[in-house]
Amino acid sequence: MSKIEAKNVNFFYSDFHALKNISMQMEEHTVTAFIGPSGCGKSTFLRLFNRMNDLIDGTRLEGECLIDGKDIYAKDVNVDGLRKDVGMVFQRPNPFPKSIFENVAFGLRVNGVHDEKFITQRVEESLRGAALWDEVKDKLKESAFALSGGQQQRLCIARAMANSPSVLLMDEPASALDPISTAKVEELIYELKKDFTIVIVTHNMQQATRVSDKTGFFLLGELIEFDDTKKMFTSPKQEATQNYITGRFG
C-alpha cells in the first residue's frame, strides 16, 4: 500500500481551477519531488496533504487525498492530529522568537507533553536528526535568531521532526539558502528518508535529481508526468517535460 495517494484530485480557489484531475501514489521512505514553473500548482498540491489550504477562504477540493489508506478529508479526521503526523517545512526559515531549545520543544508542549526529561530527550534527538546538534548543543538557551539562515532552516526541520511525524512536506526548503547550506539540507533530506516519507517542492531541477526517488512535473495545474527521477531526467515521455528540463521554458 502507498503511504500517500491522490485520487482524481481537483482543487479550486473560488472559480479558479488550480489542480486538474491529479492522481499519484508515493511510497513509504522515499523522497518525491514536484517540479514545474511558478504558479503551476505544485505548492497547492503539497499543502493538501496537511490541509494547509483549509485556512484559505473559498477553496474547494474534489477527489481523495489518502495517507496510510485513510481519506484525510473525511469528516472524522482530527486536523490537529493530522498536522502532528505530517510535518511542514516552509520556503524561508521561520523560527519562533524563542530559544533554540524552545523552538524544538514547542510542538511537544502544544500537544500536551509535560515530561521535561522526555522533552529534553526529543529536542536532542531532533537536533541530531537535523544534523544541527553539534553546532548548537552549547547554546540551546540562546535565541534561534542568532543562528545563520541555513542553521535556522535545519532548526525548523528539527521542530517538524520533534512530534515524530511519518510524513515531512518541504516547500522549497533551500531556495533562500546559500550553496553550502543548501548542500547540508540536501544531505539531510537524503538521510531522513530512512525515517520519514518526504515530499519536496523545488524550482531547482538539479536538486530534484540529487535528492528524490520520484519526480512529478506540473504545468498549468496538471500533472504532466510522474516517474522515477533518473528516468524522467534522462528519457522523459512527454515533450513538455523534455522542454522544461532542457530549459526551453519555465
PDB file of C-alpha atoms in Angstrom:
ATOM      1  CA  MET A   1       0.000   0.000   0.000  1.00  0.00           C
ATOM      2  CA  SER A   2       1.197   3.513  -0.808  1.00  0.00           C
ATOM      3  CA  LYS A   3       1.993   5.862   2.064  1.00  0.00           C
ATOM      4  CA  ILE A   4       0.407   8.861   0.290  1.00  0.00           C
ATOM      5  CA  GLU A   5      -2.101   8.774  -2.533  1.00  0.00           C
ATOM      6  CA  ALA A   6      -4.098  11.305  -4.529  1.00  0.00           C
ATOM      7  CA  LYS A   7      -7.132  10.082  -6.451  1.00  0.00           C
ATOM      8  CA  ASN A   8      -8.679  12.298  -9.134  1.00  0.00           C
ATOM      9  CA  VAL A   9      -7.909  15.486  -7.222  1.00  0.00           C
ATOM     10  CA  ASN A  10      -9.397  18.752  -8.452  1.00  0.00           C
ATOM     11  CA  PHE A  11      -8.880  21.900  -6.413  1.00  0.00           C
ATOM     12  CA  PHE A  12     -10.422  25.343  -6.788  1.00  0.00           C
ATOM     13  CA  TYR A  13      -9.639  28.809  -5.412  1.00  0.00           C
ATOM     14  CA  SER A  14     -13.173  30.235  -5.768  1.00  0.00           C
ATOM     15  CA  ASP A  15     -13.734  29.920  -9.552  1.00  0.00           C
ATOM     16  CA  PHE A  16     -10.094  29.266 -10.448  1.00  0.00           C
ATOM     17  CA  HIS A  17      -9.413  25.600 -11.256  1.00  0.00           C
ATOM     18  CA  ALA A  18      -5.912  25.282  -9.730  1.00  0.00           C
ATOM     19  CA  LEU A  19      -5.410  21.487  -9.859  1.00  0.00           C
ATOM     20  CA  LYS A  20      -6.913  19.308 -12.572  1.00  0.00           C
ATOM     21  CA  ASN A  21      -7.646  15.627 -12.062  1.00  0.00           C
ATOM     22  CA  ILE A  22      -4.369  14.644 -10.382  1.00  0.00           C
ATOM     23  CA  SER A  23      -3.705  11.059  -9.312  1.00  0.00           C
ATOM     24  CA  MET A  24      -0.417   9.732  -7.923  1.00  0.00           C
ATOM     25  CA  GLN A  25       0.980   7.330  -5.346  1.00  0.00           C
ATOM     26  CA  MET A  26       4.003   7.964  -3.131  1.00  0.00           C
ATOM     27  CA  GLU A  27       5.716   5.062  -1.408  1.00  0.00           C
ATOM     28  CA  GLU A  28       6.902   4.956   2.206  1.00  0.00           C
ATOM     29  CA  HIS A  29      10.510   6.007   2.940  1.00  0.00           C
ATOM     30  CA  THR A  30      11.011   7.710  -0.402  1.00  0.00           C
ATOM     31  CA  VAL A  31      11.592  11.312  -1.474  1.00  0.00           C
ATOM     32  CA  THR A  32       9.179  12.639  -4.092  1.00  0.00           C
ATOM     33  CA  ALA A  33       9.984  15.965  -5.803  1.00  0.00           C
ATOM     34  CA  PHE A  34       7.492  18.253  -7.536  1.00  0.00           C
ATOM     35  CA  ILE A  35       8.914  20.475 -10.272  1.00  0.00           C
ATOM     36  CA  GLY A  36       7.389  22.958 -12.690  1.00  0.00           C
ATOM     37  CA  PRO A  37       7.217  26.695 -13.400  1.00  0.00           C
ATOM     38  CA  SER A  38       5.854  29.189 -10.846  1.00  0.00           C
ATOM     39  CA  GLY A  39       2.103  29.065 -10.442  1.00  0.00           C
ATOM     40  CA  CYS A  40       1.736  25.538 -11.852  1.00  0.00           C
ATOM     41  CA  GLY A  41       0.048  24.130  -8.729  1.00  0.00           C
ATOM     42  CA  LYS A  42       2.856  22.150  -7.096  1.00  0.00           C
ATOM     43  CA  SER A  43       2.800  24.010  -3.743  1.00  0.00           C
ATOM     44  CA  THR A  44      -1.012  23.967  -3.693  1.00  0.00           C
ATOM     45  CA  PHE A  45      -0.900  20.189  -4.193  1.00  0.00           C
ATOM     46  CA  LEU A  46       1.739  19.762  -1.460  1.00  0.00           C
ATOM     47  CA  ARG A  47      -0.342  21.736   1.042  1.00  0.00           C
ATOM     48  CA  LEU A  48      -3.353  19.476   0.502  1.00  0.00           C
ATOM     49  CA  PHE A  49      -1.602  16.744   2.494  1.00  0.00           C
ATOM     50  CA  ASN A  50      -1.631  18.608   5.788  1.00  0.00           C
ATOM     51  CA  ARG A  51      -4.764  20.588   4.958  1.00  0.00           C
ATOM     52  CA  MET A  52      -2.996  23.945   4.957  1.00  0.00           C
ATOM     53  CA  ASN A  53      -5.330  25.079   2.151  1.00  0.00           C
ATOM     54  CA  ASP A  54      -8.237  24.800   4.607  1.00  0.00           C
ATOM     55  CA  LEU A  55      -7.026  28.128   6.013  1.00  0.00           C
ATOM     56  CA  ILE A  56      -7.840  29.930   2.730  1.00  0.00           C
ATOM     57  CA  ASP A  57     -11.432  31.113   2.208  1.00  0.00           C
ATOM     58  CA  GLY A  58     -13.347  29.946  -0.827  1.00  0.00           C
ATOM     59  CA  THR A  59     -11.321  26.839  -1.627  1.00  0.00           C
ATOM     60  CA  ARG A  60     -12.884  23.552  -2.706  1.00  0.00           C
ATOM     61  CA  LEU A  61     -11.475  20.055  -3.109  1.00  0.00           C
ATOM     62  CA  GLU A  62     -12.835  17.218  -5.215  1.00  0.00           C
ATOM     63  CA  GLY A  63     -11.357  13.714  -5.154  1.00  0.00           C
ATOM     64  CA  GLU A  64      -9.446  11.993  -2.359  1.00  0.00           C
ATOM     65  CA  CYS A  65      -6.151  12.561  -0.539  1.00  0.00           C
ATOM     66  CA  LEU A  66      -5.114   9.451   1.379  1.00  0.00           C
ATOM     67  CA  ILE A  67      -2.392   8.820   3.955  1.00  0.00           C
ATOM     68  CA  ASP A  68      -1.976   5.191   5.038  1.00  0.00           C
ATOM     69  CA  GLY A  69      -5.154   4.430   3.086  1.00  0.00           C
ATOM     70  CA  LYS A  70      -7.329   6.898   5.045  1.00  0.00           C
ATOM     71  CA  ASP A  71      -9.007   9.888   3.404  1.00  0.00           C
ATOM     72  CA  ILE A  72      -7.592  12.842   5.335  1.00  0.00           C
ATOM     73  CA  TYR A  73     -10.587  14.999   4.333  1.00  0.00           C
ATOM     74  CA  ALA A  74     -13.128  12.603   5.878  1.00  0.00           C
ATOM     75  CA  LYS A  75     -15.456  14.190   8.456  1.00  0.00           C
ATOM     76  CA  ASP A  76     -13.995  12.234  11.380  1.00  0.00           C
ATOM     77  CA  VAL A  77     -10.393  13.373  10.789  1.00  0.00           C
ATOM     78  CA  ASN A  78      -8.819  15.439  13.573  1.00  0.00           C
ATOM     79  CA  VAL A  79      -6.901  18.123  11.666  1.00  0.00           C
ATOM     80  CA  ASP A  80      -4.568  18.914  14.586  1.00  0.00           C
ATOM     81  CA  GLY A  81      -3.715  15.205  14.833  1.00  0.00           C
ATOM     82  CA  LEU A  82      -3.122  15.086  11.082  1.00  0.00           C
ATOM     83  CA  ARG A  83      -0.717  18.042  11.214  1.00  0.00           C
ATOM     84  CA  LYS A  84       1.154  16.331  14.040  1.00  0.00           C
ATOM     85  CA  ASP A  85       1.691  13.332  11.753  1.00  0.00           C
ATOM     86  CA  VAL A  86       2.504  15.447   8.680  1.00  0.00           C
ATOM     87  CA  GLY A  87       5.311  17.927   9.412  1.00  0.00           C
ATOM     88  CA  MET A  88       5.797  21.024   7.247  1.00  0.00           C
ATOM     89  CA  VAL A  89       8.938  22.997   6.399  1.00  0.00           C
ATOM     90  CA  PHE A  90       8.481  26.275   4.554  1.00  0.00           C
ATOM     91  CA  GLN A  91      10.453  28.147   1.936  1.00  0.00           C
ATOM     92  CA  ARG A  92      12.000  30.669   4.324  1.00  0.00           C
ATOM     93  CA  PRO A  93      13.265  29.662   7.759  1.00  0.00           C
ATOM     94  CA  ASN A  94      10.592  30.738  10.259  1.00  0.00           C
ATOM     95  CA  PRO A  95      11.933  30.127  13.771  1.00  0.00           C
ATOM     96  CA  PHE A  96       9.818  31.380  16.658  1.00  0.00           C
ATOM     97  CA  PRO A  97      11.132  34.274  18.822  1.00  0.00           C
ATOM     98  CA  LYS A  98      12.256  31.781  21.455  1.00  0.00           C
ATOM     99  CA  SER A  99      15.402  29.919  22.408  1.00  0.00           C
ATOM    100  CA  ILE A 100      16.806  27.177  20.182  1.00  0.00           C
ATOM    101  CA  PHE A 101      15.625  24.595  22.735  1.00  0.00           C
ATOM    102  CA  GLU A 102      12.084  26.005  22.990  1.00  0.00           C
ATOM    103  CA  ASN A 103      11.709  26.162  19.201  1.00  0.00           C
ATOM    104  CA  VAL A 104      12.109  22.398  19.008  1.00  0.00           C
ATOM    105  CA  ALA A 105      10.122  21.740  22.197  1.00  0.00           C
ATOM    106  CA  PHE A 106       7.226  23.956  21.067  1.00  0.00           C
ATOM    107  CA  GLY A 107       5.197  21.296  19.246  1.00  0.00           C
ATOM    108  CA  LEU A 108       5.557  18.842  22.115  1.00  0.00           C
ATOM    109  CA  ARG A 109       4.335  21.394  24.638  1.00  0.00           C
ATOM    110  CA  VAL A 110       1.405  22.432  22.406  1.00  0.00           C
ATOM    111  CA  ASN A 111       0.426  18.771  22.147  1.00  0.00           C
ATOM    112  CA  GLY A 112       0.265  18.451  25.919  1.00  0.00           C
ATOM    113  CA  VAL A 113       3.635  16.847  26.726  1.00  0.00           C
ATOM    114  CA  HIS A 114       4.780  17.920  30.224  1.00  0.00           C
ATOM    115  CA  ASP A 115       7.546  15.408  30.949  1.00  0.00           C
ATOM    116  CA  GLU A 116      10.654  17.615  30.871  1.00  0.00           C
ATOM    117  CA  LYS A 117      13.000  14.649  30.697  1.00  0.00           C
ATOM    118  CA  PHE A 118      11.176  13.348  27.611  1.00  0.00           C
ATOM    119  CA  ILE A 119      11.104  16.827  26.042  1.00  0.00           C
ATOM    120  CA  THR A 120      14.861  17.245  26.591  1.00  0.00           C
ATOM    121  CA  GLN A 121      15.496  13.837  25.031  1.00  0.00           C
ATOM    122  CA  ARG A 122      13.268  14.589  21.982  1.00  0.00           C
ATOM    123  CA  VAL A 123      14.896  18.004  21.466  1.00  0.00           C
ATOM    124  CA  GLU A 124      18.340  16.402  21.376  1.00  0.00           C
ATOM    125  CA  GLU A 125      17.180  13.551  19.104  1.00  0.00           C
ATOM    126  CA  SER A 126      15.535  16.007  16.712  1.00  0.00           C
ATOM    127  CA  LEU A 127      18.544  18.327  16.589  1.00  0.00           C
ATOM    128  CA  ARG A 128      20.806  15.328  15.971  1.00  0.00           C
ATOM    129  CA  GLY A 129      18.428  14.121  13.281  1.00  0.00           C
ATOM    130  CA  ALA A 130      18.582  17.547  11.642  1.00  0.00           C
ATOM    131  CA  ALA A 131      22.412  17.465  11.750  1.00  0.00           C
ATOM    132  CA  LEU A 132      22.446  20.534  13.994  1.00  0.00           C
ATOM    133  CA  TRP A 133      23.191  19.213  17.492  1.00  0.00           C
ATOM    134  CA  ASP A 134      26.974  19.604  17.376  1.00  0.00           C
ATOM    135  CA  GLU A 135      26.622  23.214  16.245  1.00  0.00           C
ATOM    136  CA  VAL A 136      24.111  24.308  18.907  1.00  0.00           C
ATOM    137  CA  LYS A 137      24.459  21.972  21.922  1.00  0.00           C
ATOM    138  CA  ASP A 138      26.310  24.654  23.943  1.00  0.00           C
ATOM    139  CA  LYS A 139      23.861  27.453  23.137  1.00  0.00           C
ATOM    140  CA  LEU A 140      20.413  25.914  23.468  1.00  0.00           C
ATOM    141  CA  LYS A 141      19.234  28.841  25.621  1.00  0.00           C
ATOM    142  CA  GLU A 142      20.236  31.427  23.003  1.00  0.00           C
ATOM    143  CA  SER A 143      17.716  32.958  20.599  1.00  0.00           C
ATOM    144  CA  ALA A 144      17.048  30.998  17.427  1.00  0.00           C
ATOM    145  CA  PHE A 145      17.526  34.282  15.565  1.00  0.00           C
ATOM    146  CA  ALA A 146      21.241  34.128  16.425  1.00  0.00           C
ATOM    147  CA  LEU A 147      21.640  31.196  14.001  1.00  0.00           C
ATOM    148  CA  SER A 148      22.565  31.549  10.340  1.00  0.00           C
ATOM    149  CA  GLY A 149      19.866  31.117   7.687  1.00  0.00           C
ATOM    150  CA  GLY A 150      20.955  27.555   6.943  1.00  0.00           C
ATOM    151  CA  GLN A 151      21.023  26.657  10.636  1.00  0.00           C
ATOM    152  CA  GLN A 152      17.588  28.230  11.110  1.00  0.00           C
ATOM    153  CA  GLN A 153      16.179  26.065   8.325  1.00  0.00           C
ATOM    154  CA  ARG A 154      17.660  22.911   9.873  1.00  0.00           C
ATOM    155  CA  LEU A 155      16.171  24.062  13.200  1.00  0.00           C
ATOM    156  CA  CYS A 156      12.761  24.282  11.503  1.00  0.00           C
ATOM    157  CA  ILE A 157      13.290  20.749  10.178  1.00  0.00           C
ATOM    158  CA  ALA A 158      14.156  19.615  13.744  1.00  0.00           C
ATOM    159  CA  ARG A 159      10.997  21.350  15.003  1.00  0.00           C
ATOM    160  CA  ALA A 160       8.921  19.462  12.402  1.00  0.00           C
ATOM    161  CA  MET A 161      10.595  16.181  13.428  1.00  0.00           C
ATOM    162  CA  ALA A 162      10.066  16.594  17.179  1.00  0.00           C
ATOM    163  CA  ASN A 163       6.439  15.392  17.081  1.00  0.00           C
ATOM    164  CA  SER A 164       7.553  12.133  15.391  1.00  0.00           C
ATOM    165  CA  PRO A 165       5.584  12.632  12.167  1.00  0.00           C
ATOM    166  CA  SER A 166       5.575   9.944   9.491  1.00  0.00           C
ATOM    167  CA  VAL A 167       5.491  12.440   6.592  1.00  0.00           C
ATOM    168  CA  LEU A 168       7.579  15.589   6.037  1.00  0.00           C
ATOM    169  CA  LEU A 169       6.402  18.154   3.482  1.00  0.00           C
ATOM    170  CA  MET A 170       9.019  20.662   2.317  1.00  0.00           C
ATOM    171  CA  ASP A 171       8.072  23.679   0.213  1.00  0.00           C
ATOM    172  CA  GLU A 172      11.311  24.829  -1.481  1.00  0.00           C
ATOM    173  CA  PRO A 173      13.280  24.360   1.762  1.00  0.00           C
ATOM    174  CA  ALA A 174      16.594  25.539   0.302  1.00  0.00           C
ATOM    175  CA  SER A 175      15.527  28.341  -2.045  1.00  0.00           C
ATOM    176  CA  ALA A 176      16.513  31.087   0.432  1.00  0.00           C
ATOM    177  CA  LEU A 177      19.863  29.490   1.344  1.00  0.00           C
ATOM    178  CA  ASP A 178      23.442  29.802   0.104  1.00  0.00           C
ATOM    179  CA  PRO A 179      25.029  26.836  -1.764  1.00  0.00           C
ATOM    180  CA  ILE A 180      26.821  25.381   1.305  1.00  0.00           C
ATOM    181  CA  SER A 181      23.658  25.476   3.447  1.00  0.00           C
ATOM    182  CA  THR A 182      21.678  24.059   0.524  1.00  0.00           C
ATOM    183  CA  ALA A 183      24.082  21.113   0.282  1.00  0.00           C
ATOM    184  CA  LYS A 184      23.639  20.421   4.021  1.00  0.00           C
ATOM    185  CA  VAL A 185      19.846  20.474   3.720  1.00  0.00           C
ATOM    186  CA  GLU A 186      20.019  18.152   0.689  1.00  0.00           C
ATOM    187  CA  GLU A 187      22.261  15.684   2.551  1.00  0.00           C
ATOM    188  CA  LEU A 188      19.808  15.833   5.418  1.00  0.00           C
ATOM    189  CA  ILE A 189      16.807  15.081   3.173  1.00  0.00           C
ATOM    190  CA  TYR A 190      18.623  12.056   1.776  1.00  0.00           C
ATOM    191  CA  GLU A 191      19.336  10.790   5.309  1.00  0.00           C
ATOM    192  CA  LEU A 192      15.860  11.474   6.668  1.00  0.00           C
ATOM    193  CA  LYS A 193      14.030   9.199   4.237  1.00  0.00           C
ATOM    194  CA  LYS A 194      15.131   6.258   6.406  1.00  0.00           C
ATOM    195  CA  ASP A 195      12.627   7.526   8.990  1.00  0.00           C
ATOM    196  CA  PHE A 196      10.140   9.616   7.022  1.00  0.00           C
ATOM    197  CA  THR A 197       8.272   9.794   3.751  1.00  0.00           C
ATOM    198  CA  ILE A 198       9.300  13.127   2.225  1.00  0.00           C
ATOM    199  CA  VAL A 199       7.644  15.301  -0.409  1.00  0.00           C
ATOM    200  CA  ILE A 200       9.568  18.334  -1.631  1.00  0.00           C
ATOM    201  CA  VAL A 201       8.655  21.189  -3.952  1.00  0.00           C
ATOM    202  CA  THR A 202      11.707  22.600  -5.717  1.00  0.00           C
ATOM    203  CA  HIS A 203      12.469  25.065  -8.503  1.00  0.00           C
ATOM    204  CA  ASN A 204      15.952  23.586  -8.714  1.00  0.00           C
ATOM    205  CA  MET A 205      15.956  20.634 -11.086  1.00  0.00           C
ATOM    206  CA  GLN A 206      19.490  19.605 -10.101  1.00  0.00           C
ATOM    207  CA  GLN A 207      18.214  19.411  -6.535  1.00  0.00           C
ATOM    208  CA  ALA A 208      15.388  17.115  -7.648  1.00  0.00           C
ATOM    209  CA  THR A 209      17.897  14.812  -9.346  1.00  0.00           C
ATOM    210  CA  ARG A 210      20.133  14.778  -6.252  1.00  0.00           C
ATOM    211  CA  VAL A 211      17.584  14.078  -3.525  1.00  0.00           C
ATOM    212  CA  SER A 212      14.468  12.450  -4.965  1.00  0.00           C
ATOM    213  CA  ASP A 213      13.468   8.930  -5.930  1.00  0.00           C
ATOM    214  CA  LYS A 214      10.479  10.035  -8.000  1.00  0.00           C
ATOM    215  CA  THR A 215       9.579  13.335  -9.655  1.00  0.00           C
ATOM    216  CA  GLY A 216       6.269  14.840 -10.708  1.00  0.00           C
ATOM    217  CA  PHE A 217       6.247  17.572 -13.366  1.00  0.00           C
ATOM    218  CA  PHE A 218       3.365  20.044 -13.063  1.00  0.00           C
ATOM    219  CA  LEU A 219       2.192  22.519 -15.684  1.00  0.00           C
ATOM    220  CA  LEU A 220      -0.863  24.785 -15.524  1.00  0.00           C
ATOM    221  CA  GLY A 221      -2.452  22.735 -12.764  1.00  0.00           C
ATOM    222  CA  GLU A 222      -1.945  19.377 -14.449  1.00  0.00           C
ATOM    223  CA  LEU A 223       0.422  16.547 -13.593  1.00  0.00           C
ATOM    224  CA  ILE A 224       2.138  16.091 -16.957  1.00  0.00           C
ATOM    225  CA  GLU A 225       4.442  13.255 -15.956  1.00  0.00           C
ATOM    226  CA  PHE A 226       5.324  11.250 -12.850  1.00  0.00           C
ATOM    227  CA  ASP A 227       8.153   8.727 -12.913  1.00  0.00           C
ATOM    228  CA  ASP A 228      11.432   7.575 -11.402  1.00  0.00           C
ATOM    229  CA  THR A 229      13.626  10.662 -11.198  1.00  0.00           C
ATOM    230  CA  LYS A 230      16.507   9.181 -13.205  1.00  0.00           C
ATOM    231  CA  LYS A 231      14.148   8.056 -15.934  1.00  0.00           C
ATOM    232  CA  MET A 232      12.368  11.390 -16.122  1.00  0.00           C
ATOM    233  CA  PHE A 233      15.553  13.418 -16.412  1.00  0.00           C
ATOM    234  CA  THR A 234      17.197  11.122 -18.974  1.00  0.00           C
ATOM    235  CA  SER A 235      14.270   9.978 -21.109  1.00  0.00           C
ATOM    236  CA  PRO A 236      11.023  11.828 -20.325  1.00  0.00           C
ATOM    237  CA  LYS A 237       7.915  10.501 -22.044  1.00  0.00           C
ATOM    238  CA  GLN A 238       6.245  13.872 -22.639  1.00  0.00           C
ATOM    239  CA  GLU A 239       7.535  16.617 -24.922  1.00  0.00           C
ATOM    240  CA  ALA A 240       6.514  19.303 -22.391  1.00  0.00           C
ATOM    241  CA  THR A 241       8.684  17.622 -19.732  1.00  0.00           C
ATOM    242  CA  GLN A 242      11.614  17.471 -22.145  1.00  0.00           C
ATOM    243  CA  ASN A 243      11.185  21.160 -22.984  1.00  0.00           C
ATOM    244  CA  TYR A 244      11.057  22.162 -19.326  1.00  0.00           C
ATOM    245  CA  ILE A 245      14.049  20.173 -18.094  1.00  0.00           C
ATOM    246  CA  THR A 246      16.181  21.346 -21.025  1.00  0.00           C
ATOM    247  CA  GLY A 247      15.333  24.971 -20.236  1.00  0.00           C
ATOM    248  CA  ARG A 248      13.182  25.811 -23.248  1.00  0.00           C
ATOM    249  CA  PHE A 249      10.602  27.407 -20.968  1.00  0.00           C
ATOM    250  CA  GLY A 250       9.915  27.956 -17.271  1.00  0.00           C
TER     251      GLY A 250
END
